[in-house]
Amino acid sequence: MSNHPFSDASQWEKLKTGIIDLAKQEILPRFEKISAEVKKDGSLLTEADLEMQKKTKSFLYDNWPEFAFLGEESTREEQVNALQSDIGCWILDPVDGTSNFASGIPVFTVSLALVVQGKTVMGLVYDPSRDEMFAARLGMGAELNGKQFSADTPKEKMKQCIGLIDFKRLPAELSIKIIQDNPYASQRSIGSVALDWCWVAYGRGQLYCHGAQNIWDYAAGYLILNEAGGKSSTLTGEDVFVTEVVKRSAVAATTPALFSEWKTYLLGN
């Protein structure tokens, strides 16, 4: 898809470098040094979220002013209007994993995607604690710190896998089923949706299930998993990605074979 600037290598590097620099300026210096407030939806907000969104928005508008902007900390009206742009829309989560960040847990990311004509054409997820940049462009594969990778794992069966499971947002009956059956080798919940998607794409966890995530949580990671060759759907078997400000469930796996087994277990078909 060529109707965006990031098929050009120099523009692509400019974007990635800019986000890395901003994260190092606005997020890392505030880690373990600031408090958080509770938003109306119960999630946390810190100065790092606000400043990273503000500075990233300015950086994007200064360099690619044609695209609309949707940030997690934007108003609902601003988010809906941005998604309706005919040209394209940036989707930013300035600090994905704010609860981790505010608690001194070094597992949080910056997640940025570009949606054009209803498709995510670019996605990047930067983990400043590990200095890891997962990124993808539509039809051009996935990369980690500039090196291409494919979703792969030597694990062939669900029972051999690590499952990244967010039980908090799953239907209670499904959570009980998973806990009782223990269908994998081990389970984790790392507290960053964007990083969940990337780690499954890279094979650090091989199975994924989450009950409700917003477009700014999943847009970039969803593309990275797809471009790496992983598979995903909602808990009802639909495509996870929609250009709406609504919460979506997610089921994913590193390989198509594992996804088929995992989805059959969770959905029963």
Coordinates of C-alpha atoms in Angstrom, one line a residue:
M1 CA 0.0 0.0 0.0
S2 CA 1.8 3.2 -1.2
N3 CA -0.6 6.0 -0.1
H4 CA 1.5 6.8 3.0
P5 CA 5.1 8.1 3.4
F6 CA 6.6 5.2 5.2
S7 CA 7.3 2.9 2.3
D8 CA 10.2 5.3 1.9
A9 CA 13.2 4.1 4.1
S10 CA 14.3 7.6 5.1
Q11 CA 10.8 8.6 6.3
W12 CA 10.5 5.3 8.1
E13 CA 13.7 5.8 10.0
K14 CA 12.8 9.4 10.8
L15 CA 9.6 8.2 12.4
K16 CA 11.1 5.4 14.4
T17 CA 14.0 7.6 15.6
G18 CA 11.7 10.4 16.6
I19 CA 9.5 8.1 18.8
I20 CA 12.6 6.6 20.4
D21 CA 14.0 10.0 21.2
L22 CA 10.7 11.3 22.6
A23 CA 10.3 8.2 24.9
K24 CA 13.8 8.7 26.2
Q25 CA 13.0 12.4 26.9
E26 CA 9.5 12.2 28.2
I27 CA 9.0 8.7 29.7
L28 CA 12.2 7.3 31.1
P29 CA 13.2 10.3 33.1
R30 CA 9.9 10.2 34.9
F31 CA 10.0 6.5 35.7
E32 CA 9.8 5.9 39.5
K33 CA 9.6 9.7 40.1
I34 CA 5.9 10.7 39.6
S35 CA 2.5 9.8 41.0
A36 CA -0.6 8.8 39.1
E37 CA -4.2 9.9 39.2
V38 CA -7.3 7.8 38.5
K39 CA -9.4 8.5 35.4
K40 CA -13.1 8.1 35.2
D41 CA -12.8 4.7 33.7
G42 CA -10.6 3.5 36.6
S43 CA -7.3 3.5 34.6
L44 CA -4.3 5.5 35.6
L45 CA -2.9 8.7 34.2
T46 CA 0.5 10.2 34.8
E47 CA 2.4 13.3 33.6
A48 CA 4.4 11.0 31.3
D49 CA 1.2 10.0 29.5
L50 CA 0.2 13.7 28.9
E51 CA 3.6 15.0 28.0
M52 CA 4.4 12.0 25.7
Q53 CA 1.1 12.5 23.9
K54 CA 1.6 16.3 23.6
K55 CA 5.1 16.0 22.3
T56 CA 4.4 13.1 19.9
K57 CA 1.4 14.9 18.4
S58 CA 3.6 18.0 17.7
F59 CA 6.3 15.8 16.2
L60 CA 3.8 14.1 13.9
Y61 CA 2.1 17.3 12.8
D62 CA 5.4 19.0 12.2
N63 CA 6.5 16.2 9.8
W64 CA 3.3 14.6 8.4
P65 CA 0.6 17.2 8.9
E66 CA -1.9 15.6 6.5
F67 CA -3.0 12.9 9.0
A68 CA -5.5 13.3 11.8
F69 CA -4.6 12.3 15.3
L70 CA -6.2 10.0 17.9
G71 CA -4.5 9.6 21.3
E72 CA -5.6 7.7 24.3
E73 CA -5.8 10.9 26.3
S74 CA -7.8 12.7 23.6
T75 CA -11.5 13.4 24.2
R76 CA -14.0 10.8 23.0
E77 CA -15.3 13.3 20.4
E78 CA -11.7 14.0 19.1
Q79 CA -11.1 10.2 18.9
V80 CA -14.3 9.6 16.9
N81 CA -13.6 12.5 14.5
A82 CA -10.0 11.5 13.9
L83 CA -11.1 8.0 12.8
Q84 CA -13.4 9.5 10.2
S85 CA -10.5 11.3 8.4
D86 CA -10.5 10.5 4.7
I87 CA -6.7 11.0 4.5
G88 CA -5.6 8.9 7.5
C89 CA -5.3 8.9 11.2
W90 CA -2.5 8.4 13.7
I91 CA -3.4 6.2 16.7
L92 CA -1.2 6.7 19.8
D93 CA -1.0 5.1 23.2
P94 CA 1.6 7.4 24.8
V95 CA 2.3 5.0 27.7
D96 CA 0.8 1.5 27.3
G97 CA 1.1 -0.1 30.7
T98 CA 0.6 3.0 32.8
S99 CA -0.2 0.9 35.9
N100 CA 3.2 -0.8 35.5
F101 CA 4.9 2.5 34.9
A102 CA 3.2 4.1 38.0
S103 CA 4.1 1.1 40.1
G104 CA 7.8 1.0 39.2
I105 CA 7.5 -2.1 37.0
P106 CA 9.7 -1.7 33.9
V107 CA 7.2 -3.1 31.4
F108 CA 5.5 -0.3 29.4
T109 CA 5.6 0.9 25.8
V110 CA 4.8 3.6 23.3
S111 CA 2.4 2.3 20.7
L112 CA 1.8 4.2 17.4
A113 CA -0.1 3.1 14.3
L114 CA -1.3 4.8 11.1
V115 CA -4.7 3.9 9.7
V116 CA -5.4 4.8 6.1
Q117 CA -8.7 3.9 4.3
G118 CA -9.7 1.5 7.1
K119 CA -6.4 -0.4 7.2
T120 CA -3.4 -0.2 9.6
V121 CA -0.5 0.6 7.2
M122 CA 2.2 1.2 9.8
G123 CA 2.7 0.2 13.4
L124 CA 5.5 0.5 15.9
V125 CA 5.8 -0.4 19.6
Y126 CA 8.8 0.9 21.5
D127 CA 9.8 -0.6 24.8
P128 CA 12.2 1.9 26.4
S129 CA 13.2 -0.2 29.3
R130 CA 14.7 -2.8 26.9
D131 CA 15.4 -0.3 24.1
E132 CA 13.4 -2.6 21.7
M133 CA 11.5 -1.3 18.8
F134 CA 9.0 -3.7 17.2
A135 CA 7.6 -2.3 13.9
A136 CA 5.8 -3.2 10.7
R137 CA 4.6 -1.8 7.5
L138 CA 1.7 -3.3 5.6
G139 CA 3.0 -5.9 3.1
M140 CA 6.6 -5.3 4.2
G141 CA 7.0 -7.7 7.1
A142 CA 7.8 -7.2 10.8
E143 CA 11.1 -6.1 12.4
L144 CA 12.7 -5.8 15.8
N145 CA 15.3 -3.0 16.0
G146 CA 15.5 -2.9 12.3
K147 CA 16.0 -6.6 11.8
Q148 CA 13.2 -8.6 10.0
F149 CA 11.7 -11.5 11.8
S150 CA 8.9 -14.1 11.3
A151 CA 6.6 -15.4 13.9
D152 CA 8.0 -18.8 14.7
T153 CA 8.4 -21.2 17.7
P154 CA 9.6 -24.8 18.1
K155 CA 6.5 -25.4 20.3
E156 CA 3.9 -27.4 18.3
K157 CA 1.2 -28.0 20.8
M158 CA -0.8 -25.7 23.1
K159 CA 0.4 -27.7 26.2
Q160 CA 4.0 -26.7 25.5
C161 CA 3.3 -23.0 25.3
I162 CA 3.4 -19.9 27.5
G163 CA 0.0 -18.2 27.5
L164 CA -0.3 -14.4 27.9
I165 CA -3.7 -14.2 29.5
D166 CA -5.5 -11.2 30.9
F167 CA -8.1 -12.8 33.2
K168 CA -9.5 -9.5 34.5
R169 CA -11.5 -8.7 31.4
L170 CA -12.5 -12.2 30.3
P171 CA -16.0 -13.6 30.8
A172 CA -15.9 -15.3 34.2
E173 CA -16.9 -18.7 32.9
L174 CA -14.1 -18.6 30.3
S175 CA -11.6 -17.6 33.0
I176 CA -12.7 -20.5 35.2
K177 CA -12.4 -22.9 32.3
I178 CA -8.9 -21.8 31.5
I179 CA -7.8 -21.9 35.2
Q180 CA -9.3 -25.4 35.8
D181 CA -8.0 -26.9 32.5
N182 CA -4.5 -25.3 32.6
P183 CA -4.2 -25.9 28.9
Y184 CA -0.7 -24.5 28.5
A185 CA 2.7 -25.0 30.1
S186 CA 2.7 -21.7 31.9
Q187 CA 0.8 -18.4 32.1
R188 CA 1.8 -14.7 32.3
S189 CA 0.1 -11.3 32.4
I190 CA 2.6 -8.6 31.6
G191 CA 0.4 -5.5 31.8
S192 CA 1.0 -4.0 28.4
V193 CA -1.4 -5.0 25.6
A194 CA 0.9 -3.6 22.8
L195 CA 3.8 -5.6 24.1
D196 CA 1.6 -8.7 24.4
W197 CA 1.0 -8.6 20.7
C198 CA 4.7 -8.1 19.9
W199 CA 5.9 -10.8 22.3
V200 CA 3.5 -13.4 20.8
A201 CA 4.6 -12.3 17.3
Y202 CA 8.3 -12.8 18.3
G203 CA 7.5 -16.1 20.1
R204 CA 8.3 -15.0 23.7
G205 CA 4.7 -16.1 24.5
Q206 CA 2.9 -18.3 22.0
L207 CA -0.8 -17.9 23.1
Y208 CA -2.7 -14.8 23.8
C209 CA -6.2 -14.0 25.2
H210 CA -7.6 -10.7 26.3
G211 CA -11.2 -9.7 26.9
A212 CA -11.4 -6.0 26.1
Q213 CA -8.8 -3.6 24.5
N214 CA -9.1 -0.3 22.8
I215 CA -7.9 0.6 19.3
W216 CA -4.9 2.5 20.7
D217 CA -3.9 -0.6 22.7
Y218 CA -3.9 -3.1 19.8
A219 CA -3.6 -1.2 16.4
A220 CA 0.2 -1.3 16.1
G221 CA 0.7 -4.8 17.7
Y222 CA -2.1 -6.3 15.6
L223 CA -0.2 -5.3 12.4
I224 CA 3.1 -6.4 13.8
L225 CA 1.7 -9.9 14.5
N226 CA 0.0 -10.1 11.1
E227 CA 3.1 -9.0 9.3
A228 CA 5.2 -11.5 11.2
G229 CA 2.8 -14.3 10.2
G230 CA 0.9 -14.9 13.4
K231 CA -2.9 -15.2 13.6
S232 CA -5.6 -13.6 15.6
S233 CA -9.4 -13.1 16.0
T234 CA -11.9 -11.9 18.6
L235 CA -13.5 -14.3 21.0
T236 CA -16.4 -14.5 18.6
G237 CA -14.2 -15.3 15.6
E238 CA -14.2 -11.9 14.0
D239 CA -11.3 -9.7 12.9
V240 CA -9.9 -7.8 15.9
F241 CA -9.3 -4.5 14.0
V242 CA -12.2 -2.1 13.5
T243 CA -12.1 1.6 12.9
E244 CA -14.3 2.4 15.9
V245 CA -13.7 3.5 19.4
V246 CA -15.0 0.3 20.9
K247 CA -13.3 -2.4 23.1
R248 CA -12.4 -5.6 21.3
S249 CA -11.5 -9.0 22.6
A250 CA -8.4 -10.8 21.2
V251 CA -7.3 -14.4 20.7
A252 CA -3.9 -14.8 19.1
A253 CA -1.0 -17.3 18.6
T254 CA 2.5 -17.3 17.1
T255 CA 1.7 -19.8 14.4
P256 CA -1.4 -20.7 12.4
A257 CA -1.3 -24.2 13.8
L258 CA -1.2 -23.1 17.4
F259 CA -3.9 -20.5 16.7
S260 CA -6.2 -23.2 15.3
E261 CA -5.8 -25.3 18.4
W262 CA -6.1 -22.3 20.8
K263 CA -9.1 -20.9 19.1
T264 CA -10.9 -24.2 19.0
Y265 CA -10.2 -24.7 22.7
L266 CA -11.5 -21.2 23.6
L267 CA -14.4 -20.9 21.1
G268 CA -15.3 -24.5 20.8
N269 CA -15.2 -24.5 17.0

